[in-house]
mmCIF file with all atom_site columns, C-alpha atoms and ligand atoms in Angstrom:
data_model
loop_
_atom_site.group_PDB
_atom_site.id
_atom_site.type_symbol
_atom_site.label_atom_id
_atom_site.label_alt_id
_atom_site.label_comp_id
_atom_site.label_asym_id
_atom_site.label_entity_id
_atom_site.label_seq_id
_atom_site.pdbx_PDB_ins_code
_atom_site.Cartn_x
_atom_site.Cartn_y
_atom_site.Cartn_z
_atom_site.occupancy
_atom_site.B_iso_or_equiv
_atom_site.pdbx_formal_charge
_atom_site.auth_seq_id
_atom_site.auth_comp_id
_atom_site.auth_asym_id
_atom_site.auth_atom_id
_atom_site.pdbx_PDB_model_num
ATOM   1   C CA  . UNK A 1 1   ? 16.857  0.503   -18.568 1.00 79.00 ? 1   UNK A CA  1
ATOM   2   C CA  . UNK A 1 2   ? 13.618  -1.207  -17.445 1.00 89.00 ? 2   UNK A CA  1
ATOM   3   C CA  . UNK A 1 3   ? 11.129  0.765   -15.463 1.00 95.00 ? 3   UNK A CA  1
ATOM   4   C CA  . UNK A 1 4   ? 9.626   -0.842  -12.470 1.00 97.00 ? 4   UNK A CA  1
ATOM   5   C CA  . UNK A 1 5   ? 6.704   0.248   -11.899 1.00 98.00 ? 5   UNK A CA  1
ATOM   6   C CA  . UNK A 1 6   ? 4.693   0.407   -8.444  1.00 98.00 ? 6   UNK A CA  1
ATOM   7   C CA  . UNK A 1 7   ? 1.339   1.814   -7.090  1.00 98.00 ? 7   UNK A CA  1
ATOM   8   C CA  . UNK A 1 8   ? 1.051   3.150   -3.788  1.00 98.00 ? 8   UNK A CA  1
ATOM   9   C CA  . UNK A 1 9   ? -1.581  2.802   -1.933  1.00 98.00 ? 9   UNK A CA  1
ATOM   10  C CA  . UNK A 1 10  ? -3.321  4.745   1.215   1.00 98.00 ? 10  UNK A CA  1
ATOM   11  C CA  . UNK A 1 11  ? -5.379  3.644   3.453   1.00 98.00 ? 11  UNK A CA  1
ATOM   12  C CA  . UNK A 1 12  ? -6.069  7.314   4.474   1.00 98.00 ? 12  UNK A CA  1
ATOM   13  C CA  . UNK A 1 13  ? -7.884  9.952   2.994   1.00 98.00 ? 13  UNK A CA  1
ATOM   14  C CA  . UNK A 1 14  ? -6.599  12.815  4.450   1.00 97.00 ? 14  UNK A CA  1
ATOM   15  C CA  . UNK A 1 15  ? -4.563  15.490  2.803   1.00 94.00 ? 15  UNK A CA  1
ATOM   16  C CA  . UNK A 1 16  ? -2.130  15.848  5.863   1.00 94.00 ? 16  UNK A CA  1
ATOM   17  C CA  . UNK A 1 17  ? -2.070  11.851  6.060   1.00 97.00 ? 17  UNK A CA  1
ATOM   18  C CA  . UNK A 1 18  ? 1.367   10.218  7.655   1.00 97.00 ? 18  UNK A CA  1
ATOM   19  C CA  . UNK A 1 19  ? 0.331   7.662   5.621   1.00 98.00 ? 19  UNK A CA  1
ATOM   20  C CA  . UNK A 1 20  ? 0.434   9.063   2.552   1.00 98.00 ? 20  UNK A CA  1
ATOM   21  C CA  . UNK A 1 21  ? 3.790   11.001  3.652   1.00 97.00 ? 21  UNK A CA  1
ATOM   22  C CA  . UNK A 1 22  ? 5.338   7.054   4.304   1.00 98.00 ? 22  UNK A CA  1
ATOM   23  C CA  . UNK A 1 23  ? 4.686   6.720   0.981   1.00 98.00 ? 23  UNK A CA  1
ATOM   24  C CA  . UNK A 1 24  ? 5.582   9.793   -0.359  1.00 98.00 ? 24  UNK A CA  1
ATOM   25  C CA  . UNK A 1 25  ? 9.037   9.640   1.127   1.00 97.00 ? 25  UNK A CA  1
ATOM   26  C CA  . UNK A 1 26  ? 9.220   6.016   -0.201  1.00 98.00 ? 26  UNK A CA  1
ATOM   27  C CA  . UNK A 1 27  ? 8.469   7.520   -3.610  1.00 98.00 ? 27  UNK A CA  1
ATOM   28  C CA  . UNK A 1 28  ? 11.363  10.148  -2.749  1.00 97.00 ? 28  UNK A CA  1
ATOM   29  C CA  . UNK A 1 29  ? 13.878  7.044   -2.256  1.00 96.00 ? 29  UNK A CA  1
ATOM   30  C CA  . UNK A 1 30  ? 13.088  4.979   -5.039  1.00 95.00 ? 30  UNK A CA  1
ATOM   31  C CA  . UNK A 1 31  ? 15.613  4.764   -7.985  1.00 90.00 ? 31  UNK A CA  1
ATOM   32  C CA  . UNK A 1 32  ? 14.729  6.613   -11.041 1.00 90.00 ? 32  UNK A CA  1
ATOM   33  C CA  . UNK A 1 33  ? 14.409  3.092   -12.831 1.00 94.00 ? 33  UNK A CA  1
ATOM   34  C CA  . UNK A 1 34  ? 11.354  2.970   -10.718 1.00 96.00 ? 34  UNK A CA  1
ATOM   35  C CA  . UNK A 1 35  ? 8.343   4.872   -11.915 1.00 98.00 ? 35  UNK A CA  1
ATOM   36  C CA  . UNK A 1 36  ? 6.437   5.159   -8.340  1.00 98.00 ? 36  UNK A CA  1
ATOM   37  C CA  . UNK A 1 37  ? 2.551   6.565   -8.574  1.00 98.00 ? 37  UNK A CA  1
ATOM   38  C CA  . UNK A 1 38  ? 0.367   7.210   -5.370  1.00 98.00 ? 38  UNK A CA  1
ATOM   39  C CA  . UNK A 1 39  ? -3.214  6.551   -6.226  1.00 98.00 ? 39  UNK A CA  1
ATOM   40  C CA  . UNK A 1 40  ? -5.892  9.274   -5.897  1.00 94.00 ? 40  UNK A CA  1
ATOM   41  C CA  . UNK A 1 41  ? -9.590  8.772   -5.432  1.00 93.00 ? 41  UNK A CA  1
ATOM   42  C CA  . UNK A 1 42  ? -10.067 5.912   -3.133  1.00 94.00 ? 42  UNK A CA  1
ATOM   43  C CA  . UNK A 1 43  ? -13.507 7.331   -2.152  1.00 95.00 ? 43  UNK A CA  1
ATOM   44  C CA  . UNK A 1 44  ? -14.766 7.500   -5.452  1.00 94.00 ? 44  UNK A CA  1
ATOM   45  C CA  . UNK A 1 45  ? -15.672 3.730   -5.499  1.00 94.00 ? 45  UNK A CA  1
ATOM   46  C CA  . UNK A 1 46  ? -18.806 2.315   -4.801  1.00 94.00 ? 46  UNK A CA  1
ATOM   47  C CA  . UNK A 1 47  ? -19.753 0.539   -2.314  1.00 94.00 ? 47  UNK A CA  1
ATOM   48  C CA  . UNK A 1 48  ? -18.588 -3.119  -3.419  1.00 94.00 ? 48  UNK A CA  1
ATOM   49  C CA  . UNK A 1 49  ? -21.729 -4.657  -4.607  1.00 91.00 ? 49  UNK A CA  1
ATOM   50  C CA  . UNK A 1 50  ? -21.341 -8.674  -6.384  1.00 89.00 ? 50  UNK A CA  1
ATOM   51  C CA  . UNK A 1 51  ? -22.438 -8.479  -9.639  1.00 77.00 ? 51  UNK A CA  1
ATOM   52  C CA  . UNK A 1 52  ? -23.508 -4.350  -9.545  1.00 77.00 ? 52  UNK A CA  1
ATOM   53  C CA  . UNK A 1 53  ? -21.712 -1.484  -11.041 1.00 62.00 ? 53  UNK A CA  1
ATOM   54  C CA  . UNK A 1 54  ? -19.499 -3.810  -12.543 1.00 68.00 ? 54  UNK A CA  1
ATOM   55  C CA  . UNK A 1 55  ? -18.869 -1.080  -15.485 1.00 80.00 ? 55  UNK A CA  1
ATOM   56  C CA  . UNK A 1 56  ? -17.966 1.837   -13.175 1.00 90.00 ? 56  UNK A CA  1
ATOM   57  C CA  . UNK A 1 57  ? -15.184 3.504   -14.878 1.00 92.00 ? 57  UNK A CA  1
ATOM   58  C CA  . UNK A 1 58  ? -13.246 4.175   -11.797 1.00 94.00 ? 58  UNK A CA  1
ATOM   59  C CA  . UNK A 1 59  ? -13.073 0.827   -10.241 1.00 94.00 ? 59  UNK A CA  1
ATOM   60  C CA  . UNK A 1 60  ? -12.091 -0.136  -13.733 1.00 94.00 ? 60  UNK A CA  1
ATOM   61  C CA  . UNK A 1 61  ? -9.768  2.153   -13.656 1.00 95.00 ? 61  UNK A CA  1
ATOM   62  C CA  . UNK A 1 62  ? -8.046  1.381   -10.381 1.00 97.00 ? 62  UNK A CA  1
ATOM   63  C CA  . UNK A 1 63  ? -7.824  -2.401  -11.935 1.00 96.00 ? 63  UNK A CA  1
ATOM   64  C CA  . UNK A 1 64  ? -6.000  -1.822  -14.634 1.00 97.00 ? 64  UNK A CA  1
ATOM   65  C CA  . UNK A 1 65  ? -3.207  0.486   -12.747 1.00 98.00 ? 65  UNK A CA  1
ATOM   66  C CA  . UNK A 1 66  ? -3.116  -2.626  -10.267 1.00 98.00 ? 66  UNK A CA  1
ATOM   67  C CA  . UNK A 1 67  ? -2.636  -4.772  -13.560 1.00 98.00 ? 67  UNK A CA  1
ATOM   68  C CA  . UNK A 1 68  ? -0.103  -2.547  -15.227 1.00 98.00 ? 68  UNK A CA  1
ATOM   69  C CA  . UNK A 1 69  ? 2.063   -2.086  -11.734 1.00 98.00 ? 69  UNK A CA  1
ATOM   70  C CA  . UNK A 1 70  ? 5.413   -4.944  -11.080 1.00 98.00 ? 70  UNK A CA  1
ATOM   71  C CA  . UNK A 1 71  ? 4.261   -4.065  -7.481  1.00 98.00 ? 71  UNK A CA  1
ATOM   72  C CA  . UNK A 1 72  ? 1.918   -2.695  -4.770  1.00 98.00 ? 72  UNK A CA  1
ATOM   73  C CA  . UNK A 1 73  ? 2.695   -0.698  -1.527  1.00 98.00 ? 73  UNK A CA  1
ATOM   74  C CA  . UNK A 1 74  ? 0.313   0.078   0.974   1.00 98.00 ? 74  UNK A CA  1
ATOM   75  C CA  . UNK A 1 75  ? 0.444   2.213   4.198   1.00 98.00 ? 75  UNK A CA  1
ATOM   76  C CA  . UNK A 1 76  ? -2.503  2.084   6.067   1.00 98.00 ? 76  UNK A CA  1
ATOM   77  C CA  . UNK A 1 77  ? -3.831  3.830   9.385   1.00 98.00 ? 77  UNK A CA  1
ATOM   78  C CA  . UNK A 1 78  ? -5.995  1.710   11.547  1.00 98.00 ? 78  UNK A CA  1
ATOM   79  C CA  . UNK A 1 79  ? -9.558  2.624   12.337  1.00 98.00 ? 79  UNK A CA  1
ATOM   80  C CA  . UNK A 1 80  ? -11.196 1.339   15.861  1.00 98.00 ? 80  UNK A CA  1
ATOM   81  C CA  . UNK A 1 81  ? -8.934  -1.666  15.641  1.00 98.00 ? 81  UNK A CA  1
ATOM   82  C CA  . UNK A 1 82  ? -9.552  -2.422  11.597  1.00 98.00 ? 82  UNK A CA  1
ATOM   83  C CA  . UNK A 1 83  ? -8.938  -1.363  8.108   1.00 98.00 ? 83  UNK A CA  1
ATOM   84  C CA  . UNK A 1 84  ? -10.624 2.212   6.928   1.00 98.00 ? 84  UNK A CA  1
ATOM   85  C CA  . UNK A 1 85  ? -13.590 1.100   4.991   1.00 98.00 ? 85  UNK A CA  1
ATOM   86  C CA  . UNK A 1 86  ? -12.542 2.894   1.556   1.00 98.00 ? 86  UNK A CA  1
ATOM   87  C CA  . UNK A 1 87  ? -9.416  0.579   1.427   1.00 98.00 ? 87  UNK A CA  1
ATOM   88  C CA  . UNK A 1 88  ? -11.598 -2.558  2.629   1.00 98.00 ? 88  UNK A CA  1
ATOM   89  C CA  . UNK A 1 89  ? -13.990 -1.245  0.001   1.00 98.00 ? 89  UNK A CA  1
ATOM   90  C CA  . UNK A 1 90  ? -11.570 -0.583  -2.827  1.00 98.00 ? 90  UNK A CA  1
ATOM   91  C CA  . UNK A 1 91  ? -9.802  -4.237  -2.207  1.00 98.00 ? 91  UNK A CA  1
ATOM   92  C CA  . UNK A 1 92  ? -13.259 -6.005  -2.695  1.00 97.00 ? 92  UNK A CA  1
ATOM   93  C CA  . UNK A 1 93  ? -13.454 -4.604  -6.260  1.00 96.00 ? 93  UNK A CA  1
ATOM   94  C CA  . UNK A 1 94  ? -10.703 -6.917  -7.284  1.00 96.00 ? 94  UNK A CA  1
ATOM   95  C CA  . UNK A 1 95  ? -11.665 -10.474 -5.369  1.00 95.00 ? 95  UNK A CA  1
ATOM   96  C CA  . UNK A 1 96  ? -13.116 -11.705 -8.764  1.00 92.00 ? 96  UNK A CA  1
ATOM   97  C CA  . UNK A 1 97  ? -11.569 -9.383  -11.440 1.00 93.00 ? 97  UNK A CA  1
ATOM   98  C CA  . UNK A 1 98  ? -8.039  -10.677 -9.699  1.00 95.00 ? 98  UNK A CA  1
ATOM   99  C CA  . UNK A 1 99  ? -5.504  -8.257  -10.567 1.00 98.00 ? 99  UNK A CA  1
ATOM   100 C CA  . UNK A 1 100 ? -3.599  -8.952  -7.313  1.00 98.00 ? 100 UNK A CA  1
ATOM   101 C CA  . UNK A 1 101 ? -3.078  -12.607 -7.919  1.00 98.00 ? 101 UNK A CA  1
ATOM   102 C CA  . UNK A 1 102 ? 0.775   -12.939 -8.176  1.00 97.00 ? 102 UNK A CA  1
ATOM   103 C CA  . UNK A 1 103 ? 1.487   -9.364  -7.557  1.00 98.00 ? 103 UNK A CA  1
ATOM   104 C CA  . UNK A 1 104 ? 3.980   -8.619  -5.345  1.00 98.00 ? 104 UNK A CA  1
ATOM   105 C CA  . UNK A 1 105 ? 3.031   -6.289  -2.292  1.00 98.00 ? 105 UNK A CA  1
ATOM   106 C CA  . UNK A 1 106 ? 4.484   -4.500  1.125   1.00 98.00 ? 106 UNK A CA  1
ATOM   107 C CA  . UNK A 1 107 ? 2.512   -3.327  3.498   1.00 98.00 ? 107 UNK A CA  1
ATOM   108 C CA  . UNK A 1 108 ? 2.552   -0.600  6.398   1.00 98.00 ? 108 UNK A CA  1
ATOM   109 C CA  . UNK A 1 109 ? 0.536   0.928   9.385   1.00 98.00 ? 109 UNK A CA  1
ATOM   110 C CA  . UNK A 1 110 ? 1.208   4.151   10.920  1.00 98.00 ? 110 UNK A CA  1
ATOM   111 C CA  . UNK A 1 111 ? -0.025  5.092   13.948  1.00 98.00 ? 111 UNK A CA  1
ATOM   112 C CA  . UNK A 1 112 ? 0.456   8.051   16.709  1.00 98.00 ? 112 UNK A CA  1
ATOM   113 C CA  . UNK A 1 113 ? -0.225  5.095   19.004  1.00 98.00 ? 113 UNK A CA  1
ATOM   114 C CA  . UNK A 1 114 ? 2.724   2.937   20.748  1.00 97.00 ? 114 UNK A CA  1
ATOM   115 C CA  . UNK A 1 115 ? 0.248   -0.315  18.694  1.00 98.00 ? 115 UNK A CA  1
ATOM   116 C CA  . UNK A 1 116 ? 1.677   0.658   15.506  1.00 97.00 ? 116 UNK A CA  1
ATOM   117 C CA  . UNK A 1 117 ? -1.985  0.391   13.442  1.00 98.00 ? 117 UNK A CA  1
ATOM   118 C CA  . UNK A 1 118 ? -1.007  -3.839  14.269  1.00 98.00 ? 118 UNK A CA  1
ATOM   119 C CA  . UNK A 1 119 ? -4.933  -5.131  14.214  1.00 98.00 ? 119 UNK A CA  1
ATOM   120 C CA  . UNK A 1 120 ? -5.343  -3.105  10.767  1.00 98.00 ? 120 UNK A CA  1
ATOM   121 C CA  . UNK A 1 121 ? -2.067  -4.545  9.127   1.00 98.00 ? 121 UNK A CA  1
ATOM   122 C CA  . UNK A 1 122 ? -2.948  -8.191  10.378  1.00 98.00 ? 122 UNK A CA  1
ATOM   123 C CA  . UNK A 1 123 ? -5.999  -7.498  8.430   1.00 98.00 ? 123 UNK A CA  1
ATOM   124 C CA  . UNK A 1 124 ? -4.610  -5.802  5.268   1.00 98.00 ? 124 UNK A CA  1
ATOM   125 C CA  . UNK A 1 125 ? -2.433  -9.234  5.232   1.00 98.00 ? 125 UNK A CA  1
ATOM   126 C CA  . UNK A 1 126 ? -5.240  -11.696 5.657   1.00 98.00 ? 126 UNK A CA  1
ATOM   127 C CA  . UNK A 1 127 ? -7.442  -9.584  2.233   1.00 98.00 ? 127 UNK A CA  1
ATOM   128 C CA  . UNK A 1 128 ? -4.126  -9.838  0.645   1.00 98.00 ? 128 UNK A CA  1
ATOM   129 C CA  . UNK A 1 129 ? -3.620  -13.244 1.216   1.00 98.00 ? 129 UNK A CA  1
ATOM   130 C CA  . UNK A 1 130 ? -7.265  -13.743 0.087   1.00 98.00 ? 130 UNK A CA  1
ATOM   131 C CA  . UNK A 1 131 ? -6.286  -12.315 -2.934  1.00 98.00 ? 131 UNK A CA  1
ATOM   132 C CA  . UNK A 1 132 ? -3.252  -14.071 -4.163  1.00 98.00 ? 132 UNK A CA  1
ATOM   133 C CA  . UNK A 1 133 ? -0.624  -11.711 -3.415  1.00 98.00 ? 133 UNK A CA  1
ATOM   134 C CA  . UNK A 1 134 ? 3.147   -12.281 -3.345  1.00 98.00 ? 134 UNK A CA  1
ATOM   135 C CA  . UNK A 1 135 ? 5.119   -11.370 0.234   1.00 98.00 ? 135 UNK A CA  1
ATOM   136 C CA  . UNK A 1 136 ? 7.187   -12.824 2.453   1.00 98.00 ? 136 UNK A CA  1
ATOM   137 C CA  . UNK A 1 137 ? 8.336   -11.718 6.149   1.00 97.00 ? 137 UNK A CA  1
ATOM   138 C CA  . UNK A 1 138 ? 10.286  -8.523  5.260   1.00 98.00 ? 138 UNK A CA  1
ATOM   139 C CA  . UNK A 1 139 ? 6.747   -7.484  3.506   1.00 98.00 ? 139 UNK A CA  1
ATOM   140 C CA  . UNK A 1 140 ? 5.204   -5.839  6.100   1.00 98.00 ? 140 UNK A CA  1
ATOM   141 C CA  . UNK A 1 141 ? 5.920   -3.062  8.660   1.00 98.00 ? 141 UNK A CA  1
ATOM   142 C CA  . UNK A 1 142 ? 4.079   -1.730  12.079  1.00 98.00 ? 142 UNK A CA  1
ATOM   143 C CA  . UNK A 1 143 ? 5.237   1.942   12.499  1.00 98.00 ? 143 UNK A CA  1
ATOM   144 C CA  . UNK A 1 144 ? 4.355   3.041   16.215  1.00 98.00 ? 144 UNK A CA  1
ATOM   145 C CA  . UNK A 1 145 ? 4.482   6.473   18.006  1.00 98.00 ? 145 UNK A CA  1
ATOM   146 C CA  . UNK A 1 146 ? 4.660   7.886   14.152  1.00 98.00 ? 146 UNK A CA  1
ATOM   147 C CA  . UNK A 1 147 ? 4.263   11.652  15.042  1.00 96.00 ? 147 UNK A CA  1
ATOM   148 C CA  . UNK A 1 148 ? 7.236   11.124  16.732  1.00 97.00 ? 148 UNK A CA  1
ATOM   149 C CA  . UNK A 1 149 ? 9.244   10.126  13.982  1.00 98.00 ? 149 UNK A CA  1
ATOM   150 C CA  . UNK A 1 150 ? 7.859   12.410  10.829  1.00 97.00 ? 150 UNK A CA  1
ATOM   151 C CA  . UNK A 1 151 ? 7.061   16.030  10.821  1.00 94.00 ? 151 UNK A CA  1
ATOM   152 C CA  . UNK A 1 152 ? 3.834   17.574  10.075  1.00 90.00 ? 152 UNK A CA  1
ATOM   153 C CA  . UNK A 1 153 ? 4.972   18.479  6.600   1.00 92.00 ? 153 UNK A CA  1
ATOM   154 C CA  . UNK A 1 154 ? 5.974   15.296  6.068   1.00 93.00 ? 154 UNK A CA  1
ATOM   155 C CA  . UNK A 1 155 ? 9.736   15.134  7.136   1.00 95.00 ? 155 UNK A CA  1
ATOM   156 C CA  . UNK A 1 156 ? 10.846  11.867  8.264   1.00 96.00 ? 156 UNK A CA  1
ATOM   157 C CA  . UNK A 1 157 ? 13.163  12.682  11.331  1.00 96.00 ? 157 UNK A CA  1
ATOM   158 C CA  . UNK A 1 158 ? 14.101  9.061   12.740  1.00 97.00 ? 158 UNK A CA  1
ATOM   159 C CA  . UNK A 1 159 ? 16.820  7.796   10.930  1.00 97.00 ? 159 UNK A CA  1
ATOM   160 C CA  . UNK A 1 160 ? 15.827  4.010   12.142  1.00 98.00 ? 160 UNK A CA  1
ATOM   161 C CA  . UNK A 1 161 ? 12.378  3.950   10.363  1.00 98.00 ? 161 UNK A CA  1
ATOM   162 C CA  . UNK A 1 162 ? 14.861  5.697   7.132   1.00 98.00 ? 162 UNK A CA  1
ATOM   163 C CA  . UNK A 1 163 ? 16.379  2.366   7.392   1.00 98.00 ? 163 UNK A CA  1
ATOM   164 C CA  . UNK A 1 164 ? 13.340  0.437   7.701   1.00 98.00 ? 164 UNK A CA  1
ATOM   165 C CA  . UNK A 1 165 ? 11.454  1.920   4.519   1.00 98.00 ? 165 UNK A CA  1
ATOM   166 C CA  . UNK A 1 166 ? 14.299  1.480   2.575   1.00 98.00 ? 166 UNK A CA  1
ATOM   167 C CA  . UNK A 1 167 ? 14.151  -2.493  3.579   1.00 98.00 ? 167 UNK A CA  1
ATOM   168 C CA  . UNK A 1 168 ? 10.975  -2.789  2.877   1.00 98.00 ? 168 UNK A CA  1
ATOM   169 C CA  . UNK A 1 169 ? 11.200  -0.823  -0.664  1.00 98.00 ? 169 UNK A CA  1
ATOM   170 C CA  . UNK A 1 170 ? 14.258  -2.911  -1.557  1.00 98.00 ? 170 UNK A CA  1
ATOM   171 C CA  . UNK A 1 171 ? 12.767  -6.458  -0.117  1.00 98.00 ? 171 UNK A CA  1
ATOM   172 C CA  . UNK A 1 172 ? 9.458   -5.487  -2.617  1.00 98.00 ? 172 UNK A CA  1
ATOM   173 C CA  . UNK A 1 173 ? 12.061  -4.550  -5.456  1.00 98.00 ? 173 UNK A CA  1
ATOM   174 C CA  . UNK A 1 174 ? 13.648  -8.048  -4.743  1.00 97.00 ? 174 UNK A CA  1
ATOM   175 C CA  . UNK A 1 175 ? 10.587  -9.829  -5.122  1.00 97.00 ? 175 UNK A CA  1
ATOM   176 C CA  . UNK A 1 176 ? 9.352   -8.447  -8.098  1.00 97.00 ? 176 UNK A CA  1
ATOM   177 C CA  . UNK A 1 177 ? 12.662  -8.923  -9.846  1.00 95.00 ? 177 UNK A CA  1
ATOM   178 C CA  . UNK A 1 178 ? 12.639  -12.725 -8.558  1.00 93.00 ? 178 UNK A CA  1
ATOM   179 C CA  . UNK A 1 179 ? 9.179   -13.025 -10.408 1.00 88.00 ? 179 UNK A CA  1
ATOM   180 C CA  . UNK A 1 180 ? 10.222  -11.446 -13.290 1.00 83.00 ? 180 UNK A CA  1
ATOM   181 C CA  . UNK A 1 181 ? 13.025  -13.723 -13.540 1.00 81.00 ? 181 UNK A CA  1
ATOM   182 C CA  . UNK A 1 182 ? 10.837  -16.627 -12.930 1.00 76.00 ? 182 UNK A CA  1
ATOM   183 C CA  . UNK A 1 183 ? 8.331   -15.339 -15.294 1.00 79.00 ? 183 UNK A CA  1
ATOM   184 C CA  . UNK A 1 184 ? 10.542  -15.128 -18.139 1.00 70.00 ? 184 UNK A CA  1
HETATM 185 C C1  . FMN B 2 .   ? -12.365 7.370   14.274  1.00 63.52 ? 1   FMN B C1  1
HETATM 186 C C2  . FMN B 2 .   ? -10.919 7.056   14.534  1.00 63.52 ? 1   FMN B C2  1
HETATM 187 C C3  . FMN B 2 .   ? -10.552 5.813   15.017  1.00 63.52 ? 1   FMN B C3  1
HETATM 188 C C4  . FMN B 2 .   ? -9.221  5.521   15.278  1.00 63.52 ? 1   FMN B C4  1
HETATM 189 N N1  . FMN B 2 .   ? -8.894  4.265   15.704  1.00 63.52 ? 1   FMN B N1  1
HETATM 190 C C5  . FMN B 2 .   ? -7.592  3.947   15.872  1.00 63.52 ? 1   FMN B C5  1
HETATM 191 C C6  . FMN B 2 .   ? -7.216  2.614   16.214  1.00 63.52 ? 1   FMN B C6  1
HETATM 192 O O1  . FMN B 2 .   ? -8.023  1.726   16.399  1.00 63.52 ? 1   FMN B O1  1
HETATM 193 N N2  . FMN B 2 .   ? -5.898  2.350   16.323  1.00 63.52 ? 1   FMN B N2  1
HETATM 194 C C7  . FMN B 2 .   ? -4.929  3.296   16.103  1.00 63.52 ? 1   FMN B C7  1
HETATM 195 O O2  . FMN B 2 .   ? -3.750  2.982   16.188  1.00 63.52 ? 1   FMN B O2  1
HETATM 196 N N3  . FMN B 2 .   ? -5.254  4.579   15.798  1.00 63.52 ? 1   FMN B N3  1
HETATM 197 C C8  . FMN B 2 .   ? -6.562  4.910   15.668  1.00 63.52 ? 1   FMN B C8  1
HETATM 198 N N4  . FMN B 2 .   ? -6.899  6.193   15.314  1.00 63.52 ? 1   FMN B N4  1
HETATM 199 C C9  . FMN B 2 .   ? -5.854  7.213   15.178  1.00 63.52 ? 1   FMN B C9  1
HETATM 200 C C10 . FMN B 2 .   ? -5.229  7.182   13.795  1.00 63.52 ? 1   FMN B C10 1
HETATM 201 O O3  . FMN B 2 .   ? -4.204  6.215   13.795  1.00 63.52 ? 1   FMN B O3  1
HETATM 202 C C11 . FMN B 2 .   ? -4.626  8.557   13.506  1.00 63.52 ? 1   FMN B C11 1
HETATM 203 O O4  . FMN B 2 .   ? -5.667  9.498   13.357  1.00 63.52 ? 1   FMN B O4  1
HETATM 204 C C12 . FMN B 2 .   ? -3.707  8.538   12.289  1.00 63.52 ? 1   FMN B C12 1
HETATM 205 O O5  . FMN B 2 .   ? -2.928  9.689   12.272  1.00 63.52 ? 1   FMN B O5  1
HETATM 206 C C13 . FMN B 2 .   ? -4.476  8.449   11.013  1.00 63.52 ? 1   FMN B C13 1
HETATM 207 O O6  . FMN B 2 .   ? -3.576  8.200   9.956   1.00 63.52 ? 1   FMN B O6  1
HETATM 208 P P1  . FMN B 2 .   ? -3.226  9.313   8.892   1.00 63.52 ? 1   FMN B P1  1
HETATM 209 O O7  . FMN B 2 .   ? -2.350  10.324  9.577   1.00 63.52 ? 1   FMN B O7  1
HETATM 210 O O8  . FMN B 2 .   ? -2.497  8.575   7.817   1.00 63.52 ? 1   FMN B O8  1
HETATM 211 O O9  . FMN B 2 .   ? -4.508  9.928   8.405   1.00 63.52 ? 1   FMN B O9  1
HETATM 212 C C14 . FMN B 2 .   ? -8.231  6.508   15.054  1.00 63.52 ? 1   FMN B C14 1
HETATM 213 C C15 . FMN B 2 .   ? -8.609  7.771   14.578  1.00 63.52 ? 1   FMN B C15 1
HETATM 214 C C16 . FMN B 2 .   ? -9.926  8.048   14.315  1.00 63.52 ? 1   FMN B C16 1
HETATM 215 C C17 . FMN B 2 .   ? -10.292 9.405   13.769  1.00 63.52 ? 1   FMN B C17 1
#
């Protein structure tokens, strides 16, 4: 059996994060052919710098899991109307390295607000079109009113959004067996 593996990504640092509970429960729903790893330490980068701290072991690091991954999922709050820095940060690090070129991706916002986190996740698809990813329509997802919908430990309690994390997991799984088919 091949294992598929994918990186999660949040866009939040916080340890009570609906974020990071979208993509914990994503994690919960994934097939055990799919090894599914949420990445720690987003705000131990450096500021992205051209050229500077080039070596640093941790943005190295966070390379070579995006390298080794068949896919990346993000879920993202939005932050007066943008991406939080530490994600727009961490995304810079790869621009020139590439690791994202021809990776497939998904990518979500969360917000309490009835917006859905829609200006960030315009913007997390415009750096990931800058870098090269693979995604179609069914890649992306605005989750409004989210406090509504999960429960502060984490519960999801809406069976429609249920349904919509599983598309979105299965639409990424469907794209990164298409390239793998292409690819061999
Ligand atoms: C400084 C700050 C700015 C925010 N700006 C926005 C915003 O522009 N749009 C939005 O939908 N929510 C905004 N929020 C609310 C966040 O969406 C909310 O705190 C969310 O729960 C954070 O995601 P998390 O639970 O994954 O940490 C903001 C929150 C803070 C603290």
């Amino acid at each position: 059996m091949k294992i598929i593996k994918i990186l999660a990504i949040s866009g939040s640092l916080r340890s009570s994060s609906t974020n990071t509970n979208i993509l914990k429960i994503i994690g919960e729903m994934s097939a055990k052919s799919v090894d599914f790893q949420i990445l720690e330490g987003l705000d131990t980068f450096p500021h992205f710098n051209p050229g500077v701290d080039e070596n640093n072991e941790n943005v190295a690091l966070f390379r070579s899991k995006i390298k080794e991954a068949d896919g990346v999922i993000f879920s993202t709050p939005e932050y007066a109307f943008g991406v939080p820095g530490v994600l727009k940060n961490a995304l810079d690090w790869t621009v020139s390295s590439g690791e994202f070129n021809d990776k497939p991706v998904a990518a979500i916002s969360a917000s309490p607000l009835n917006t859905g986190g829609d200006k960030a996740l315009a913007s997390l698809l415009l750096t990931l079109t800058a870098l090269g990813t693979l995604k179609n329509e069914k890649s992306y997802l605005s989750i409004p009113n989210i406090k509504q919908k999960i429960s502060p430990e984490g519960k999801l309690t809406d069976n429609v959004l249920q349904n919509q994390l599983e598309l979105i997991l299965n639409n990424l799984l469907e794209q990164i067996s298409n390239k793998s088919d292409y690819d061999n």
